[in-house]
Amino acid sequence: MARAATTTDAFNAIAEPSRRAIVDALGAGERPVNDLVAAVGLTQPQVSKHLRVLREAGVVDVRDEGRRRLYRLNPQALKDIHDWVSPFQRLWEERYAALDDVLAGLKDSTSTPQPQGDDQR
Amino acid sequence: MITTGTATVTLPADDQILITREFDAPPALVWRAITEPDLVRQWWGAGMGEMTVCEIDLRVGGSWRYAQTAASHGQTVEFYGEYLELEEPSKVVNTEIFAPFPDSPSTCTATLTPSADGTRTTFANLVQHTTQEARDMHINSGMEVGMQRSYDALERTAVDLVN
C-alpha cells in the first residue's frame, strides 16, 4: 500500500511542506510566480522547482498571459486526495454522530431536576 | 438536538491525521463521553458492530483497550494503548495500537476547546504516526471499513426492496 517514492503522484507532490504552502497560496486563485515567492517566503528558483514538481504531478496547471505565466490548481488532483481520505472521514463522522446522541442524553440528565434526589454524578 | 457539521479529516504532515468536529455540549460532558466506558460503548462502534471490550484505566500510565466485532465480516477489531497525559476536561494524550500491527503505535492528542459561551466544544484529535507508511495504512484501513459500511448499507437497501 505504500506508494512508490516518486514525485509524479499528487500524494507525494503535496507531502512536501513547501509545496503544500504553494497549494494553499493558490487556493485563493490564479497567481504568477512572483506572488507565490512573496506568499511562501522561498526564493524564486526554489518556488519554480516546486512548481515544476506540482505541474508534473498534475496538481497545478500553468497558462501564459502575455509575458506572464499564471499558475492555478488542478481540482482533479485535489479531488483524488479528497476521495482517498473521505471514507476515513465518513467513519469518524458516523462515530461522532453517535457521540452527539450520547451528549444530548447527558445534557438532558444534567439540566433537568433530579426528582429522586439521585447523585448528580 | 443534534450538532450540525461534519468531522473534517486533514493530513497536516506526512505522518499525521487530524480529525476535527464540533459538539453541542460543554467540554465537561464531552470529556465524560470519551472517558467513561458505559458512555464510550454507546458511540465508538458507530453501528458497525457490537463493542465487546471497553476498558479504561484513566490515569497517566494507565492502559485502555477497545474491541468490537465488525458487523461486516465478524472479525474482532481491537485497539489498545496507554494514557500519557490527562488534563480534565481539555486534553487527553494516549498511545494507540491497532492490534494486528503492534510495531506501529501512534500517539493521539485530543483537545477539547470550549466555545466563547462554554456551551459547545471543538474536539480535535491529532494522530501522530511514526512513518508515512503507517499513516497511509491507517487511512487505508479506514477506507476499507468505510467501504464495508457502504456495502452493508447497500445490502440492507436491497433487502428492503425485496421484502
Short mmCIF file of C-alpha atoms in Angstrom, two decimals:
data_model
loop_
_atom_site.label_atom_id
_atom_site.label_comp_id
_atom_site.label_asym_id
_atom_site.label_seq_id
_atom_site.Cartn_x
_atom_site.Cartn_y
_atom_site.Cartn_z
CA MET A 1 0.00 0.00 0.00
CA ALA A 2 2.96 2.28 0.41
CA ARG A 3 3.25 4.38 -2.67
CA ALA A 4 6.38 4.44 -4.79
CA ALA A 5 8.80 7.18 -3.90
CA THR A 6 8.04 9.26 -6.92
CA THR A 7 7.03 12.86 -7.10
CA THR A 8 4.93 12.26 -10.18
CA ASP A 9 2.00 11.35 -7.97
CA ALA A 10 -0.18 14.05 -6.40
CA PHE A 11 0.06 12.50 -2.92
CA ASN A 12 3.85 12.61 -2.88
CA ALA A 13 3.91 16.01 -4.54
CA ILE A 14 1.95 17.59 -1.70
CA ALA A 15 3.75 15.61 1.01
CA GLU A 16 6.49 18.28 0.89
CA PRO A 17 5.55 21.20 3.19
CA SER A 18 6.74 23.97 0.85
CA ARG A 19 4.68 22.52 -1.95
CA ARG A 20 1.65 22.40 0.34
CA ALA A 21 2.26 26.08 1.13
CA ILE A 22 2.21 26.80 -2.60
CA VAL A 23 -1.02 24.81 -2.99
CA ASP A 24 -2.52 26.80 -0.09
CA ALA A 25 -1.47 30.07 -1.70
CA LEU A 26 -3.09 29.00 -4.98
CA GLY A 27 -6.31 28.23 -3.13
CA ALA A 28 -7.12 31.93 -3.36
CA GLY A 29 -6.88 31.82 -7.14
CA GLU A 30 -4.55 32.01 -10.09
CA ARG A 31 -1.18 33.68 -9.40
CA PRO A 32 2.16 34.41 -11.08
CA VAL A 33 5.43 33.07 -9.65
CA ASN A 34 6.42 36.37 -8.05
CA ASP A 35 3.22 36.39 -5.99
CA LEU A 36 3.96 32.88 -4.81
CA VAL A 37 7.53 33.81 -3.88
CA ALA A 38 6.13 36.55 -1.65
CA ALA A 39 3.41 34.29 -0.23
CA VAL A 40 5.55 31.30 0.79
CA GLY A 41 8.82 33.01 1.68
CA LEU A 42 11.14 30.96 -0.54
CA THR A 43 13.48 32.10 -3.28
CA GLN A 44 12.21 32.31 -6.83
CA PRO A 45 14.33 29.32 -8.03
CA GLN A 46 13.00 27.20 -5.14
CA VAL A 47 9.41 28.10 -5.92
CA SER A 48 9.98 27.37 -9.61
CA LYS A 49 11.43 23.97 -8.76
CA HIS A 50 8.43 23.10 -6.59
CA LEU A 51 6.03 24.37 -9.25
CA ARG A 52 7.68 22.08 -11.78
CA VAL A 53 7.10 19.09 -9.49
CA LEU A 54 3.50 20.14 -8.88
CA ARG A 55 2.93 20.52 -12.63
CA GLU A 56 4.42 17.11 -13.40
CA ALA A 57 2.11 15.58 -10.79
CA GLY A 58 -0.88 17.40 -12.29
CA VAL A 59 -1.57 19.36 -9.10
CA VAL A 60 -1.17 22.74 -10.81
CA ASP A 61 -1.74 23.97 -14.35
CA VAL A 62 0.01 26.89 -15.99
CA ARG A 63 -1.03 29.24 -18.77
CA ASP A 64 0.66 32.17 -20.47
CA GLU A 65 -0.99 35.56 -20.38
CA GLY A 66 1.13 37.96 -22.39
CA ARG A 67 4.56 37.79 -20.79
CA ARG A 68 3.27 36.39 -17.51
CA ARG A 69 2.94 32.73 -16.59
CA LEU A 70 -0.03 32.15 -14.32
CA TYR A 71 -0.32 29.09 -12.09
CA ARG A 72 -3.58 27.62 -10.78
CA LEU A 73 -4.75 24.48 -9.01
CA ASN A 74 -5.99 21.48 -10.94
CA PRO A 75 -9.10 20.45 -8.98
CA GLN A 76 -8.96 16.84 -10.23
CA ALA A 77 -5.68 16.13 -8.42
CA LEU A 78 -7.10 17.50 -5.18
CA LYS A 79 -10.28 15.51 -5.67
CA ASP A 80 -8.19 12.31 -5.88
CA ILE A 81 -6.69 13.16 -2.50
CA HIS A 82 -10.07 14.04 -1.06
CA ASP A 83 -11.56 10.79 -2.34
CA TRP A 84 -8.77 8.83 -0.67
CA VAL A 85 -9.39 10.45 2.71
CA SER A 86 -13.18 10.68 2.65
CA PRO A 87 -14.09 7.09 3.64
CA PHE A 88 -11.98 7.57 6.77
CA GLN A 89 -13.80 10.84 7.34
CA ARG A 90 -17.12 9.04 7.00
CA LEU A 91 -16.12 6.51 9.65
CA TRP A 92 -15.37 9.31 12.10
CA GLU A 93 -18.50 11.22 11.18
CA GLU A 94 -20.62 8.16 11.97
CA ARG A 95 -18.81 7.67 15.24
CA TYR A 96 -19.27 11.32 16.17
CA ALA A 97 -22.93 11.32 15.13
CA ALA A 98 -23.41 8.55 17.71
CA LEU A 99 -21.45 10.67 20.20
CA ASP A 100 -23.88 13.55 19.50
CA ASP A 101 -26.72 11.33 20.73
CA VAL A 102 -24.81 10.38 23.89
CA LEU A 103 -24.08 14.05 24.63
CA ALA A 104 -27.73 15.02 24.07
CA GLY A 105 -28.68 12.40 26.65
CA LEU A 106 -26.08 13.65 29.14
CA LYS A 107 -27.28 17.24 28.71
CA ASP A 108 -30.86 16.17 29.38
CA SER A 109 -29.87 14.29 32.51
CA THR A 110 -27.77 17.15 33.90
CA SER A 111 -30.11 20.03 33.02
CA THR A 112 -33.35 18.62 34.42
CA PRO A 113 -34.06 18.44 38.17
CA GLN A 114 -33.47 15.06 39.74
CA PRO A 115 -36.80 14.31 41.48
CA GLN A 116 -35.48 11.15 43.11
CA GLY A 117 -32.57 13.08 44.58
CA ASP A 118 -30.13 10.96 42.58
CA ASP A 119 -26.45 11.51 42.95
CA GLN A 120 -25.64 14.26 40.43
CA ARG A 121 -22.62 12.33 39.19
CA MET B 1 -30.69 18.34 19.38
CA ILE B 2 -28.02 17.12 17.01
CA THR B 3 -24.98 19.20 16.27
CA THR B 4 -24.71 20.00 12.64
CA GLY B 5 -21.39 19.81 10.90
CA THR B 6 -19.12 17.16 9.60
CA ALA B 7 -15.95 15.76 11.01
CA THR B 8 -13.14 17.13 8.93
CA VAL B 9 -10.12 14.99 8.26
CA THR B 10 -6.92 16.62 7.10
CA LEU B 11 -3.33 15.46 6.72
CA PRO B 12 -1.21 18.23 8.29
CA ALA B 13 2.03 16.33 7.70
CA ASP B 14 3.24 13.16 6.01
CA ASP B 15 2.79 11.16 9.19
CA GLN B 16 -0.26 12.86 10.74
CA ILE B 17 -4.04 12.74 10.57
CA LEU B 18 -6.15 15.47 12.15
CA ILE B 19 -9.85 14.88 12.83
CA THR B 20 -11.87 17.87 14.00
CA ARG B 21 -15.53 18.13 14.95
CA GLU B 22 -17.72 20.48 16.96
CA PHE B 23 -20.19 19.17 19.55
CA ASP B 24 -23.23 20.87 21.03
CA ALA B 25 -22.19 20.19 24.62
CA PRO B 26 -19.65 21.70 27.02
CA PRO B 27 -16.17 20.12 27.37
CA ALA B 28 -17.05 18.56 30.75
CA LEU B 29 -19.72 16.39 29.09
CA VAL B 30 -17.59 15.55 26.05
CA TRP B 31 -14.85 14.53 28.48
CA ARG B 32 -17.26 12.14 30.22
CA ALA B 33 -18.42 10.71 26.88
CA ILE B 34 -14.86 9.88 25.82
CA THR B 35 -13.57 8.59 29.18
CA GLU B 36 -16.44 6.66 30.83
CA PRO B 37 -16.70 3.10 29.44
CA ASP B 38 -20.51 2.95 29.67
CA LEU B 39 -20.71 6.08 27.51
CA VAL B 40 -17.92 5.13 25.09
CA ARG B 41 -19.75 1.87 24.42
CA GLN B 42 -22.71 3.88 23.16
CA TRP B 43 -20.87 5.59 20.32
CA TRP B 44 -17.49 4.05 19.49
CA GLY B 45 -18.92 1.20 17.44
CA ALA B 46 -20.82 3.66 15.26
CA GLY B 47 -23.30 0.94 14.39
CA MET B 48 -20.56 -1.16 12.81
CA GLY B 49 -20.70 -3.96 15.30
CA GLU B 50 -21.02 -4.72 18.98
CA MET B 51 -18.31 -3.31 21.23
CA THR B 52 -17.11 -6.35 23.18
CA VAL B 53 -14.34 -4.76 25.25
CA CYS B 54 -14.15 -1.24 26.65
CA GLU B 55 -11.56 -0.96 29.40
CA ILE B 56 -10.39 2.45 30.57
CA ASP B 57 -7.87 2.89 33.38
CA LEU B 58 -7.97 6.67 33.41
CA ARG B 59 -4.65 7.73 34.88
CA VAL B 60 -1.29 8.62 33.42
CA GLY B 61 0.42 5.32 32.76
CA GLY B 62 -2.93 3.54 32.80
CA SER B 63 -3.97 1.49 29.80
CA TRP B 64 -7.07 1.30 27.67
CA ARG B 65 -8.43 -1.38 25.38
CA TYR B 66 -11.34 -1.31 22.94
CA ALA B 67 -12.58 -4.19 20.83
CA GLN B 68 -15.57 -4.66 18.62
CA THR B 69 -16.93 -7.38 16.41
CA ALA B 70 -17.06 -5.98 12.93
CA ALA B 71 -20.60 -6.34 11.64
CA SER B 72 -19.39 -6.70 8.07
CA HIS B 73 -17.05 -9.67 8.47
CA GLY B 74 -17.48 -10.91 12.06
CA GLN B 75 -13.82 -10.45 12.97
CA THR B 76 -12.71 -8.77 16.18
CA VAL B 77 -11.12 -5.38 15.68
CA GLU B 78 -9.01 -4.40 18.66
CA PHE B 79 -7.17 -1.26 19.73
CA TYR B 80 -5.18 -0.58 22.87
CA GLY B 81 -2.71 1.87 24.36
CA GLU B 82 -1.58 3.87 27.34
CA TYR B 83 -2.53 7.29 28.71
CA LEU B 84 0.39 9.73 28.59
CA GLU B 85 -1.32 13.00 29.64
CA LEU B 86 -4.71 13.75 31.19
CA GLU B 87 -5.93 17.29 31.77
CA GLU B 88 -9.64 17.12 32.54
CA PRO B 89 -11.62 18.43 30.68
CA SER B 90 -9.32 19.78 27.99
CA LYS B 91 -6.69 17.28 26.88
CA VAL B 92 -6.04 13.56 26.54
CA VAL B 93 -2.82 12.17 25.10
CA ASN B 94 -2.57 8.43 24.61
CA THR B 95 -0.81 5.87 22.51
CA GLU B 96 -2.91 3.76 20.18
CA ILE B 97 -2.00 0.41 18.72
CA PHE B 98 -4.15 -1.40 16.19
CA ALA B 99 -3.74 -4.97 17.45
CA PRO B 100 -2.54 -6.60 14.19
CA PHE B 101 0.29 -4.06 13.98
CA PRO B 102 1.90 -3.81 17.43
CA ASP B 103 5.07 -2.31 15.96
CA SER B 104 3.25 0.72 14.56
CA PRO B 105 1.98 2.67 17.55
CA SER B 106 0.53 6.12 17.02
CA THR B 107 0.16 8.89 19.56
CA CYS B 108 -3.24 10.61 19.72
CA THR B 109 -3.62 14.08 21.18
CA ALA B 110 -7.25 15.01 21.79
CA THR B 111 -8.00 18.61 22.71
CA LEU B 112 -11.40 19.90 23.85
CA THR B 113 -11.81 23.62 23.34
CA PRO B 114 -14.93 25.37 24.66
CA SER B 115 -16.83 27.93 22.60
CA ALA B 116 -16.87 31.53 23.87
CA ASP B 117 -20.03 30.88 25.92
CA GLY B 118 -18.78 27.50 27.09
CA THR B 119 -21.78 25.56 25.81
CA ARG B 120 -20.10 23.93 22.80
CA THR B 121 -16.86 22.07 22.27
CA THR B 122 -14.44 21.85 19.39
CA PHE B 123 -12.90 18.42 19.60
CA ALA B 124 -9.64 17.91 17.71
CA ASN B 125 -7.82 14.61 17.57
CA LEU B 126 -4.30 14.68 16.12
CA VAL B 127 -3.00 11.22 15.26
CA GLN B 128 0.78 11.17 15.04
CA HIS B 129 2.19 8.11 13.29
CA THR B 130 5.85 7.17 13.23
CA THR B 131 6.04 6.90 9.45
CA GLN B 132 4.10 7.91 6.38
CA GLU B 133 3.58 4.22 5.58
CA ALA B 134 1.89 3.66 8.95
CA ARG B 135 -0.27 6.74 8.45
CA ASP B 136 -1.28 5.59 4.99
CA MET B 137 -2.10 2.14 6.28
CA HIS B 138 -4.32 3.72 8.91
CA ILE B 139 -6.17 5.76 6.31
CA ASN B 140 -6.45 2.77 4.03
CA SER B 141 -7.85 0.60 6.81
CA GLY B 142 -10.40 3.32 7.49
CA MET B 143 -11.17 3.26 3.83
CA GLU B 144 -11.84 -0.43 3.96
CA VAL B 145 -14.15 -0.06 6.96
CA GLY B 146 -15.95 2.73 5.12
CA MET B 147 -16.32 0.57 2.08
CA GLN B 148 -17.62 -2.37 4.10
CA ARG B 149 -20.08 0.00 5.70
CA SER B 150 -21.27 1.20 2.33
CA TYR B 151 -21.74 -2.33 1.09
CA ASP B 152 -23.68 -3.18 4.25
CA ALA B 153 -25.97 -0.21 3.68
CA LEU B 154 -26.34 -1.16 0.06
CA GLU B 155 -27.23 -4.69 1.03
CA ARG B 156 -29.82 -3.51 3.57
CA THR B 157 -31.35 -1.24 0.97
CA ALA B 158 -31.50 -4.08 -1.49
CA VAL B 159 -33.03 -6.44 1.08
CA ASP B 160 -35.63 -3.83 1.98
CA LEU B 161 -36.55 -3.52 -1.66
CA VAL B 162 -37.02 -7.27 -1.91
CA ASN B 163 -39.25 -7.51 1.19
#
